[in-house]
Amino acid sequence: MRVLGIETSCDETGVALFDTEQGLVAEALHSQVDLHAAYGGVVPEIASRDHIRCLLPLIRRVLEEAGIDRADAIAYTAGPGLVGALMVGGGLANGLALAWHCPLVKVHHMEGHLLAPMLESEPPEYPYIALLVSGGHTMLVSVRSLGDYTILGSTLDDAVGEAFDKTAKLLGLGYPGGPILARLAEEGDDQSYAFPRPMIHKPGMDFSFSGLKTAVMLEVRKAAENNGLEQVKADIAASFQRAAVDTLIARTLKAAKAEGATRIVIAGGVGANKLLRRDLALKFPGRVYYPRPELCTDNGAMIAVAGALRLAGAGEAGAIEAKARWSLDTLRPPEAA
Ligand code: KG4
Ligand code: ZN
């Protein structure tokens, strides 16, 4: 069974073909980063229009690469995300499912991230704890089996990816700042600023990143007033990254201990962060799974694999579904959905 995955929830147009026997067969991705860079963030209308421009050519390319002219099933991201952008993927997925008379699966974007490690050669077994960290979400999820999720903690304010992006903006590093800041941090001393590790000693498993962002802002301002920002940029970046990563790791280890977990999965765009991957693996006595970096950030392959795993709950073409908000813990296993 070959499942075509379509991802258009934000600023990447992602398409992939996942074969239930052979695994990932073909994939294509178009990033809109350059289009949004001038605005310092994603402009929803520009995102929708660019998905319209790119999606069909990317689907053609993936089918061609796989040497087929149709898939056996289609999976598309139905939310959460930008409604206009989601509508583009949902519209095309519905049209193709009608034309091909094939099943259609509506995928939750964060479940796609959660299941991305299933694309790797040694996928995790259930149950596991997932640290889902992206531009819009910071969550600890207890994953008992496909569709059986409990959110153990989430951010009370900014998502950690957002904190990376905003800090990068304060440092004048460009957009999207997470990966640029992480690269600059490698040249800095992460002990030079004692930034707060928010919530680290508080009960529960929630996160908060706005205090850290404010602490960075004050230091950036101080340095700029003394005309010394250029000299300390790398140190600020390194100290910020260290504080953010320490916070994520402390909360994740706490959750893993409380749940008696032996496996942790890191997923979502910030999951590409090298320091986070390395240090969590060093500190956790069990096994840490993370997808390769290009499968951490938004892509079509994670939607295709989630669709393949959820084929039992597939429907037919019909109304386009596009949900701006959609809580992960409302999902159910495919048979029960
Ligand atoms: O999952 P994703 O591609 O899109 C969303 O669903 O949000 O995540 C994008 C986020 C951005 O905030 C980006 O700056 C961050 O992931 N990111 C990183 C790294 N690579 C991407 N943050 C820290 N270190 C990285 N290496
Ligand atoms: Zn994402």
Coordinates of C-alpha atoms and ligand atoms in Angstrom, one line a residue, residues 9-12 109-110 113 133-137 160-165 176-180 182-183 241 268-274 296-299 302, ligand 1:
S9 CA 0.1 23.5 7.8
C10 CA 2.6 26.4 7.9
D11 CA 5.5 27.5 5.8
E12 CA 6.8 24.2 4.3
H109 CA 0.2 17.6 12.5
M110 CA 1.6 17.0 16.0
H113 CA 5.9 14.8 14.5
V133 CA 9.2 20.9 20.6
S134 CA 8.4 23.1 17.6
G135 CA 7.7 26.7 16.7
G136 CA 4.2 26.5 18.0
H137 CA 4.2 23.7 20.6
V160 CA 10.5 26.8 22.9
G161 CA 11.0 27.2 19.1
E162 CA 9.4 30.7 19.4
A163 CA 11.8 31.5 22.2
F164 CA 14.7 30.5 20.0
D165 CA 13.3 32.6 17.1
P176 CA 13.9 31.5 11.3
G177 CA 16.4 32.0 14.1
G178 CA 16.5 28.6 15.8
P179 CA 19.1 26.9 13.6
I180 CA 21.1 30.1 13.1
A182 CA 22.2 27.2 17.5
R183 CA 25.2 27.5 15.0
Q241 CA 20.6 27.7 24.4
G268 CA 9.4 18.6 16.2
G269 CA 11.7 21.3 14.7
V270 CA 13.6 22.1 17.9
G271 CA 14.3 18.3 18.1
A272 CA 16.9 19.1 15.4
N273 CA 19.0 20.9 18.1
K274 CA 22.3 19.1 18.5
C296 CA 12.2 16.8 12.8
T297 CA 11.2 20.0 11.0
D298 CA 7.9 20.0 9.0
N299 CA 7.8 17.5 6.1
M302 CA 5.8 12.2 8.8
Ligands
KG4_1 O1 8.3 21.7 13.6 P1 8.7 22.9 12.9 O2 9.4 22.8 11.6 O3 7.4 23.8 12.6 C1 6.4 24.0 13.5 O4 5.5 23.1 13.5 O5 6.5 24.9 14.3 O6 9.5 23.8 14.0 C2 10.1 25.0 13.6 C3 10.8 25.5 14.8 C4 11.3 27.0 14.6 O7 11.0 27.7 15.8 C5 12.8 26.8 14.5 O8 13.6 27.9 14.8 C6 13.1 25.6 15.4 O9 12.0 24.7 15.1 N1 14.4 25.0 15.0 C7 15.4 24.9 15.9 C8 16.5 24.2 15.2 N2 16.0 23.8 14.0 C9 14.7 24.3 13.9 N3 15.6 25.4 17.2 C10 16.8 25.1 17.8 N4 17.8 24.5 17.2 C11 17.7 24.0 15.9 N5 18.7 23.4 15.4

